[in-house]
């Protein structure tokens, strides 16, 4: 068995290595373009072996795009599906916010990623595919919630679920922009909680 | 005075010329890139004089980006601001939908424009600026509505107005995507009315 302190130390070392590789990869790609960068060059710049690189990121695309957004736990999804109450949009924003609120994403890395994705059609396609997949998953969850609340399937329920996911997605994107544009001094949790309060006001029609 | 039939004929001829120039410009830009196309080449391909071209579009950028989305009339805005009722988001979607529902936008032209905007950073910046300007105008209108309904200015009213505009914007974008991706058989009016009904269901928490 591993001593807790050892485990903590190992996790911190792991995070530091990961961050070093990401920074090296993004800086090289910004300089030479995505296609002009090799895994070899990234490994050399970050002083890790190819084995370590693939262990952490799987591919060149993986290190440039970064990990997908953190998802709610199964228990949180379960609670969302079976919650009472009519503010499904507010509850969905709350579910997504809870999953990501504890992260402290790095603004510089995020901005570099955005620039590269916008410049590189291959990365843009991959990112769009990733977001579409994520949305599909969320539509299924919202549909389960609508059904659990006794709504009949005949009344355009899938369309309604899709619209709820579209709206929640735009709230999350708006929070991202606020956070990363530096127009707010709040940490991610504050930005998300503020947005959720606004959504609840809007859906409750107060 | 012009005879009504003459005026109608002139409007149809004007629309046909406009469409010819747009098609020529987009097709050239798709082939040679935005920077590789001159106004001269567009005029030659569409057999119009430079004078006619500038009269219709003002600039090369203007013909590629196309006109901004149609805006609600002053009377419609006035009615929105002073409407009773708590579903401000639904009412805003309804206001925007009414302004554009009667258009029959050309799917091919729209797709070509999208491809060019995504490929050309200069066009993308201009388009983002145009959308930002439009959003700013809508935030002012929503704010006027919230104030007219007696809401105090102290309670983050501008933030709430901004969030309402973000949500309405995502509904409009979703309708655009549905219409232009060909996933729907409806005309613009049907797509918009369907979306509005979904939004009203979501905000009313039914």
Short mmCIF file of C-alpha atoms in Angstrom, two decimals:
data_model
loop_
_atom_site.label_atom_id
_atom_site.label_comp_id
_atom_site.label_asym_id
_atom_site.label_seq_id
_atom_site.Cartn_x
_atom_site.Cartn_y
_atom_site.Cartn_z
CA UNK A 1 0.00 0.00 0.00
CA UNK A 2 1.04 3.54 -0.76
CA UNK A 3 1.40 6.05 2.00
CA UNK A 4 -1.09 8.94 1.49
CA UNK A 5 1.69 11.52 1.40
CA UNK A 6 3.49 9.54 -1.30
CA UNK A 7 0.26 9.42 -3.33
CA UNK A 8 -0.21 13.17 -2.96
CA UNK A 9 3.37 13.84 -3.96
CA UNK A 10 3.02 11.56 -6.98
CA UNK A 11 -0.19 13.33 -8.08
CA UNK A 12 1.51 16.70 -7.83
CA UNK A 13 4.51 15.48 -9.82
CA UNK A 14 2.16 14.05 -12.41
CA UNK A 15 0.30 17.34 -12.73
CA UNK A 16 3.58 19.25 -13.08
CA UNK A 17 4.84 16.93 -15.85
CA UNK A 18 1.50 17.19 -17.64
CA UNK A 19 1.57 20.96 -17.47
CA UNK A 20 5.16 21.11 -18.76
CA UNK A 21 4.27 18.97 -21.78
CA UNK A 22 1.12 21.00 -22.52
CA UNK A 23 2.97 24.30 -22.38
CA UNK A 24 5.75 23.05 -24.63
CA UNK A 25 3.28 21.59 -27.15
CA UNK A 26 1.08 24.69 -27.34
CA UNK A 27 4.01 27.07 -27.58
CA UNK A 28 5.56 25.02 -30.43
CA UNK A 29 2.23 24.75 -32.25
CA UNK A 30 1.60 28.49 -31.96
CA UNK A 31 5.04 29.12 -33.44
CA UNK A 32 5.14 26.52 -36.20
CA UNK A 33 1.47 25.68 -36.77
CA UNK A 34 -0.20 22.43 -35.69
CA UNK A 35 1.08 20.55 -38.73
CA UNK A 36 4.60 21.86 -38.25
CA UNK A 37 5.01 20.24 -34.82
CA UNK A 38 6.00 16.64 -34.18
CA UNK A 39 5.62 14.57 -31.03
CA UNK A 40 9.41 14.24 -31.15
CA UNK A 41 9.81 18.01 -30.93
CA UNK A 42 7.31 18.24 -28.06
CA UNK A 43 9.15 15.49 -26.13
CA UNK A 44 12.49 17.17 -26.68
CA UNK A 45 11.20 20.59 -25.59
CA UNK A 46 9.57 19.18 -22.45
CA UNK A 47 12.35 16.66 -21.74
CA UNK A 48 10.16 13.57 -21.49
CA UNK A 49 10.25 10.26 -23.34
CA UNK A 50 7.75 9.43 -26.10
CA UNK A 51 6.47 6.75 -23.78
CA UNK A 52 5.64 9.32 -21.11
CA UNK A 53 4.06 11.61 -23.69
CA UNK A 54 1.71 8.94 -25.05
CA UNK A 55 0.94 7.76 -21.55
CA UNK A 56 -0.29 11.26 -20.65
CA UNK A 57 -1.94 12.46 -23.85
CA UNK A 58 -2.39 9.59 -26.27
CA UNK A 59 -1.72 11.73 -29.34
CA UNK A 60 -0.54 15.10 -30.62
CA UNK A 61 -4.18 16.08 -31.04
CA UNK A 62 -4.82 15.10 -27.42
CA UNK A 63 -2.22 17.43 -25.97
CA UNK A 64 -3.33 20.38 -28.12
CA UNK A 65 -7.08 19.99 -27.51
CA UNK A 66 -6.64 19.15 -23.84
CA UNK A 67 -8.97 17.00 -21.77
CA UNK A 68 -12.74 17.19 -22.34
CA UNK A 69 -14.70 19.22 -19.77
CA UNK A 70 -15.25 17.35 -16.49
CA UNK A 71 -18.57 15.49 -16.42
CA UNK A 72 -21.05 15.12 -13.53
CA UNK A 73 -20.78 11.97 -11.46
CA UNK A 74 -23.32 9.16 -11.96
CA UNK A 75 -24.86 10.02 -8.58
CA UNK A 76 -25.30 13.66 -9.58
CA UNK A 77 -26.92 12.65 -12.87
CA UNK A 78 -29.24 10.30 -11.01
CA UNK A 79 -30.27 13.08 -8.63
CA UNK A 80 -30.90 15.42 -11.57
CA UNK A 81 -33.08 12.90 -13.41
CA UNK A 82 -35.27 12.24 -10.39
CA UNK A 83 -35.45 15.76 -8.99
CA UNK A 84 -38.87 17.34 -8.68
CA UNK A 85 -39.36 20.93 -9.76
CA UNK A 86 -40.00 22.52 -13.11
CA UNK A 87 -36.80 24.45 -13.74
CA UNK A 88 -35.04 21.79 -15.80
CA UNK A 89 -32.80 24.36 -17.51
CA UNK A 90 -31.66 25.80 -14.18
CA UNK A 91 -31.09 22.32 -12.77
CA UNK A 92 -29.02 21.32 -15.82
CA UNK A 93 -26.84 24.42 -15.54
CA UNK A 94 -26.44 23.61 -11.85
CA UNK A 95 -25.44 20.00 -12.66
CA UNK A 96 -22.79 21.08 -15.18
CA UNK A 97 -21.55 23.91 -12.97
CA UNK A 98 -21.05 21.56 -10.02
CA UNK A 99 -18.91 19.28 -12.19
CA UNK A 100 -16.50 21.99 -13.27
CA UNK A 101 -16.65 24.56 -10.48
CA UNK A 102 -13.72 23.13 -8.54
CA UNK A 103 -11.27 23.30 -11.41
CA UNK A 104 -8.91 26.26 -11.70
CA UNK A 105 -8.31 26.19 -15.42
CA UNK A 106 -5.25 28.03 -16.66
CA UNK A 107 -6.26 31.10 -18.67
CA UNK A 108 -3.11 31.16 -20.83
CA UNK A 109 -3.38 27.50 -21.81
CA UNK A 110 -7.06 27.97 -22.59
CA UNK A 111 -6.44 30.98 -24.82
CA UNK A 112 -3.62 29.23 -26.69
CA UNK A 113 -5.87 26.23 -27.30
CA UNK A 114 -8.66 28.46 -28.62
CA UNK A 115 -6.33 30.23 -31.05
CA UNK A 116 -4.97 26.92 -32.36
CA UNK A 117 -8.41 25.35 -32.72
CA UNK A 118 -9.65 28.37 -34.67
CA UNK A 119 -6.62 28.31 -36.93
CA UNK A 120 -6.60 24.58 -37.67
CA UNK A 121 -9.62 23.08 -39.49
CA UNK A 122 -8.60 19.55 -38.40
CA UNK A 123 -8.67 20.55 -34.73
CA UNK A 124 -11.89 22.54 -35.20
CA UNK A 125 -13.63 19.48 -36.68
CA UNK A 126 -12.43 17.31 -33.82
CA UNK A 127 -13.56 19.85 -31.22
CA UNK A 128 -16.99 20.21 -32.85
CA UNK A 129 -17.33 16.41 -32.89
CA UNK A 130 -16.39 16.26 -29.22
CA UNK A 131 -18.97 18.92 -28.30
CA UNK A 132 -21.66 17.21 -30.38
CA UNK A 133 -21.00 13.91 -28.59
CA UNK A 134 -21.22 15.65 -25.25
CA UNK A 135 -24.50 17.34 -26.22
CA UNK A 136 -25.99 14.03 -27.33
CA UNK A 137 -25.23 12.58 -23.91
CA UNK A 138 -26.84 15.54 -22.18
CA UNK A 139 -29.98 15.37 -24.34
CA UNK A 140 -30.44 11.76 -23.19
CA UNK A 141 -30.14 12.82 -19.55
CA UNK A 142 -32.63 15.68 -19.93
CA UNK A 143 -35.02 13.40 -21.77
CA UNK A 144 -34.85 10.96 -18.87
CA UNK A 145 -35.69 13.81 -16.49
CA UNK A 146 -38.69 14.93 -18.57
CA UNK A 147 -39.95 11.34 -18.77
CA UNK A 148 -39.40 10.77 -15.05
CA UNK A 149 -41.60 13.79 -14.37
CA UNK A 150 -44.44 12.07 -16.20
CA UNK A 151 -44.28 13.96 -19.50
CA UNK A 152 -45.68 12.03 -22.45
CA UNK A 153 -43.25 11.12 -25.23
CA UNK A 154 -45.54 12.30 -27.97
CA UNK A 155 -45.28 16.02 -27.37
CA UNK A 156 -41.96 16.83 -29.05
CA UNK A 157 -40.12 15.84 -25.89
CA UNK A 158 -36.80 15.20 -27.66
CA UNK A 159 -36.94 18.62 -29.32
CA UNK A 160 -37.60 20.20 -25.94
CA UNK A 161 -34.68 18.31 -24.37
CA UNK A 162 -32.43 19.43 -27.22
CA UNK A 163 -33.46 23.06 -26.76
CA UNK A 164 -32.75 22.85 -23.01
CA UNK A 165 -29.25 21.51 -23.78
CA UNK A 166 -28.67 24.27 -26.37
CA UNK A 167 -29.64 26.91 -23.78
CA UNK A 168 -27.53 25.36 -21.02
CA UNK A 169 -24.60 25.11 -23.45
CA UNK A 170 -24.83 28.80 -24.23
CA UNK A 171 -24.80 29.63 -20.51
CA UNK A 172 -21.65 27.54 -19.99
CA UNK A 173 -19.95 29.14 -23.00
CA UNK A 174 -20.88 32.57 -21.71
CA UNK A 175 -19.30 31.74 -18.34
CA UNK A 176 -16.15 30.51 -20.08
CA UNK A 177 -15.89 33.72 -22.07
CA UNK A 178 -16.44 35.87 -18.99
CA UNK A 179 -13.79 33.95 -17.07
CA UNK A 180 -11.18 33.84 -19.80
CA UNK A 181 -11.68 37.33 -21.18
CA UNK A 182 -10.75 38.69 -17.77
CA UNK A 183 -13.95 40.79 -17.61
CA UNK A 184 -14.63 39.25 -14.21
CA UNK A 185 -12.56 39.00 -11.10
CA UNK A 186 -14.47 35.99 -9.83
CA UNK A 187 -13.11 32.44 -9.68
CA UNK A 188 -14.89 29.79 -11.77
CA UNK A 189 -17.26 28.88 -8.93
CA UNK A 190 -18.38 32.50 -8.48
CA UNK A 191 -18.87 33.07 -12.21
CA UNK A 192 -20.96 29.88 -12.49
CA UNK A 193 -23.04 30.59 -9.38
CA UNK A 194 -23.79 34.07 -10.61
CA UNK A 195 -24.87 32.74 -14.02
CA UNK A 196 -27.05 30.09 -12.40
CA UNK A 197 -28.81 32.71 -10.28
CA UNK A 198 -29.55 34.73 -13.44
CA UNK A 199 -30.90 31.66 -15.26
CA UNK A 200 -33.15 30.83 -12.32
CA UNK A 201 -34.51 34.37 -12.34
CA UNK A 202 -35.17 34.15 -16.08
CA UNK A 203 -36.87 30.75 -16.03
CA UNK A 204 -38.92 31.55 -12.97
CA UNK A 205 -40.08 34.72 -14.67
CA UNK A 206 -39.46 36.86 -11.61
CA UNK B 1 -44.76 59.25 -60.02
CA UNK B 2 -43.91 55.63 -60.73
CA UNK B 3 -46.60 53.19 -61.67
CA UNK B 4 -46.82 50.41 -59.04
CA UNK B 5 -46.09 47.71 -61.62
CA UNK B 6 -42.98 49.53 -62.73
CA UNK B 7 -41.84 49.77 -59.13
CA UNK B 8 -42.44 46.03 -58.65
CA UNK B 9 -40.53 45.19 -61.79
CA UNK B 10 -37.66 47.42 -60.75
CA UNK B 11 -37.48 45.74 -57.33
CA UNK B 12 -37.37 42.30 -58.95
CA UNK B 13 -34.64 43.37 -61.36
CA UNK B 14 -32.70 44.84 -58.47
CA UNK B 15 -32.96 41.60 -56.49
CA UNK B 16 -31.85 39.57 -59.52
CA UNK B 17 -28.78 41.79 -60.10
CA UNK B 18 -27.91 41.62 -56.41
CA UNK B 19 -28.15 37.85 -56.42
CA UNK B 20 -26.01 37.54 -59.57
CA UNK B 21 -23.26 39.65 -58.01
CA UNK B 22 -23.40 37.72 -54.73
CA UNK B 23 -23.17 34.35 -56.45
CA UNK B 24 -20.25 35.47 -58.62
CA UNK B 25 -18.40 36.95 -55.63
CA UNK B 26 -18.86 33.92 -53.38
CA UNK B 27 -17.95 31.45 -56.08
CA UNK B 28 -14.75 33.37 -56.93
CA UNK B 29 -13.83 33.71 -53.25
CA UNK B 30 -14.38 30.00 -52.61
CA UNK B 31 -12.09 29.21 -55.53
CA UNK B 32 -9.32 31.77 -55.03
CA UNK B 33 -9.65 32.71 -51.35
CA UNK B 34 -11.02 36.03 -50.09
CA UNK B 35 -7.69 37.79 -50.61
CA UNK B 36 -7.34 36.38 -54.12
CA UNK B 37 -10.50 38.08 -55.40
CA UNK B 38 -10.75 41.68 -56.59
CA UNK B 39 -13.85 43.82 -57.07
CA UNK B 40 -12.77 44.02 -60.74
CA UNK B 41 -12.99 40.26 -61.08
CA UNK B 42 -16.40 40.15 -59.39
CA UNK B 43 -17.73 42.87 -61.70
CA UNK B 44 -16.39 41.08 -64.75
CA UNK B 45 -17.88 37.74 -63.70
CA UNK B 46 -21.28 39.26 -62.95
CA UNK B 47 -21.19 41.70 -65.90
CA UNK B 48 -21.88 44.86 -63.91
CA UNK B 49 -19.99 48.14 -63.62
CA UNK B 50 -17.93 48.99 -60.52
CA UNK B 51 -20.41 51.79 -59.93
CA UNK B 52 -23.29 49.29 -59.75
CA UNK B 53 -21.25 46.99 -57.51
CA UNK B 54 -20.44 49.70 -54.96
CA UNK B 55 -23.99 50.99 -55.12
CA UNK B 56 -25.28 47.55 -54.07
CA UNK B 57 -22.63 46.34 -51.64
CA UNK B 58 -20.32 49.19 -50.66
CA UNK B 59 -17.24 46.92 -50.49
CA UNK B 60 -15.81 43.47 -51.22
CA UNK B 61 -16.32 42.64 -47.55
CA UNK B 62 -19.97 43.70 -47.87
CA UNK B 63 -20.78 41.31 -50.70
CA UNK B 64 -19.07 38.36 -49.01
CA UNK B 65 -20.57 38.88 -45.54
CA UNK B 66 -23.98 39.80 -46.91
CA UNK B 67 -26.52 42.07 -45.22
CA UNK B 68 -26.89 41.97 -41.42
CA UNK B 69 -29.93 40.06 -40.12
CA UNK B 70 -33.21 42.04 -40.45
CA UNK B 71 -34.03 43.97 -37.29
CA UNK B 72 -37.44 44.48 -35.63
CA UNK B 73 -39.28 47.69 -36.49
CA UNK B 74 -39.34 50.55 -33.98
CA UNK B 75 -43.02 49.83 -33.31
CA UNK B 76 -42.28 46.16 -32.55
CA UNK B 77 -39.47 47.16 -30.18
CA UNK B 78 -41.77 49.63 -28.47
CA UNK B 79 -44.43 46.94 -28.00
CA UNK B 80 -41.80 44.54 -26.60
CA UNK B 81 -40.49 47.08 -24.09
CA UNK B 82 -43.96 47.88 -22.74
CA UNK B 83 -45.46 44.39 -22.84
CA UNK B 84 -46.66 42.93 -19.58
CA UNK B 85 -45.87 39.32 -18.75
CA UNK B 86 -42.83 37.69 -17.24
CA UNK B 87 -41.47 35.63 -20.14
CA UNK B 88 -38.96 38.21 -21.37
CA UNK B 89 -36.82 35.52 -23.05
CA UNK B 90 -39.80 34.12 -24.97
CA UNK B 91 -40.91 37.62 -25.95
CA UNK B 92 -37.41 38.48 -27.20
CA UNK B 93 -37.24 35.32 -29.31
CA UNK B 94 -40.68 36.20 -30.65
CA UNK B 95 -39.54 39.76 -31.51
CA UNK B 96 -36.47 38.54 -33.39
CA UNK B 97 -38.38 35.74 -35.10
CA UNK B 98 -41.03 38.13 -36.39
CA UNK B 99 -38.34 40.30 -37.96
CA UNK B 100 -36.77 37.49 -39.95
CA UNK B 101 -39.60 34.99 -40.45
CA UNK B 102 -40.69 36.38 -43.80
CA UNK B 103 -37.31 36.07 -45.44
CA UNK B 104 -36.52 33.04 -47.58
CA UNK B 105 -32.76 33.01 -47.24
CA UNK B 106 -30.87 31.03 -49.85
CA UNK B 107 -29.28 27.95 -48.30
CA UNK B 108 -26.39 27.74 -50.78
CA UNK B 109 -25.39 31.39 -50.38
CA UNK B 110 -25.60 31.01 -46.61
CA UNK B 111 -23.36 27.93 -46.58
CA UNK B 112 -20.79 29.56 -48.87
CA UNK B 113 -20.68 32.60 -46.61
CA UNK B 114 -20.17 30.44 -43.54
CA UNK B 115 -17.29 28.53 -45.12
CA UNK B 116 -15.58 31.77 -46.20
CA UNK B 117 -16.03 33.44 -42.81
CA UNK B 118 -14.57 30.42 -41.04
CA UNK B 119 -11.60 30.32 -43.42
CA UNK B 120 -10.76 34.03 -43.34
CA UNK B 121 -9.69 35.59 -40.02
CA UNK B 122 -10.39 39.11 -41.35
CA UNK B 123 -14.01 38.20 -42.18
CA UNK B 124 -14.41 36.32 -38.91
CA UNK B 125 -13.31 39.39 -36.93
CA UNK B 126 -15.72 41.60 -38.85
CA UNK B 127 -18.58 39.14 -38.33
CA UNK B 128 -17.87 38.85 -34.61
CA UNK B 129 -17.80 42.67 -34.37
CA UNK B 130 -21.13 42.87 -36.18
CA UNK B 131 -22.73 40.31 -33.85
CA UNK B 132 -21.32 42.05 -30.78
CA UNK B 133 -22.81 45.36 -31.92
CA UNK B 134 -26.16 43.70 -32.51
CA UNK B 135 -26.08 42.08 -29.06
CA UNK B 136 -25.28 45.41 -27.41
CA UNK B 137 -28.37 46.93 -29.03
CA UNK B 138 -30.53 44.04 -27.83
CA UNK B 139 -29.21 44.26 -24.27
CA UNK B 140 -30.34 47.92 -24.20
CA UNK B 141 -33.82 46.92 -25.38
CA UNK B 142 -34.15 44.12 -22.81
CA UNK B 143 -32.90 46.43 -20.08
CA UNK B 144 -35.60 48.95 -21.05
CA UNK B 145 -38.21 46.18 -20.75
CA UNK B 146 -36.96 45.10 -17.32
CA UNK B 147 -37.00 48.72 -16.13
CA UNK B 148 -40.44 49.37 -17.61
CA UNK B 149 -41.73 46.43 -15.58
CA UNK B 150 -40.61 48.19 -12.42
CA UNK B 151 -37.43 46.22 -11.69
CA UNK B 152 -34.87 48.13 -9.67
CA UNK B 153 -31.55 48.87 -11.31
CA UNK B 154 -29.51 47.71 -8.35
CA UNK B 155 -30.13 44.00 -8.67
CA UNK B 156 -27.71 43.08 -11.47
CA UNK B 157 -30.29 44.06 -14.06
CA UNK B 158 -27.73 44.57 -16.85
CA UNK B 159 -26.26 41.13 -16.21
CA UNK B 160 -29.74 39.63 -16.38
CA UNK B 161 -30.46 41.46 -19.66
CA UNK B 162 -27.16 40.20 -21.07
CA UNK B 163 -27.98 36.63 -20.11
CA UNK B 164 -31.42 36.90 -21.75
CA UNK B 165 -29.76 38.11 -24.96
CA UNK B 166 -27.21 35.27 -24.82
CA UNK B 167 -30.02 32.72 -24.46
CA UNK B 168 -32.13 34.27 -27.25
CA UNK B 169 -29.04 34.38 -29.47
CA UNK B 170 -28.43 30.68 -28.97
CA UNK B 171 -32.07 29.94 -29.91
CA UNK B 172 -31.71 31.93 -33.14
CA UNK B 173 -28.42 30.23 -33.97
CA UNK B 174 -30.00 26.85 -33.33
CA UNK B 175 -32.85 27.71 -35.73
CA UNK B 176 -30.34 28.80 -38.37
CA UNK B 177 -28.45 25.54 -38.03
CA UNK B 178 -31.62 23.50 -38.25
CA UNK B 179 -32.76 25.37 -41.32
CA UNK B 180 -29.47 25.34 -43.17
CA UNK B 181 -28.36 21.84 -42.25
CA UNK B 182 -31.47 20.54 -43.96
CA UNK B 183 -32.49 18.54 -40.85
CA UNK B 184 -35.89 20.17 -41.09
CA UNK B 185 -38.39 20.43 -43.90
CA UNK B 186 -40.02 23.53 -42.45
CA UNK B 187 -39.70 27.04 -43.88
CA UNK B 188 -38.02 29.67 -41.69
CA UNK B 189 -41.34 30.73 -40.15
CA UNK B 190 -42.16 27.17 -39.06
CA UNK B 191 -38.70 26.53 -37.65
CA UNK B 192 -38.87 29.76 -35.65
CA UNK B 193 -42.42 29.21 -34.38
CA UNK B 194 -41.52 25.71 -33.27
CA UNK B 195 -38.46 27.00 -31.41
CA UNK B 196 -40.47 29.75 -29.77
CA UNK B 197 -43.04 27.22 -28.52
CA UNK B 198 -40.24 25.16 -26.97
CA UNK B 199 -38.72 28.23 -25.28
CA UNK B 200 -42.11 29.21 -23.85
CA UNK B 201 -42.53 25.69 -22.46
CA UNK B 202 -39.07 25.84 -20.89
CA UNK B 203 -39.45 29.30 -19.34
CA UNK B 204 -42.94 28.64 -18.10
CA UNK B 205 -41.70 25.46 -16.47
CA UNK B 206 -44.61 23.40 -17.80
#
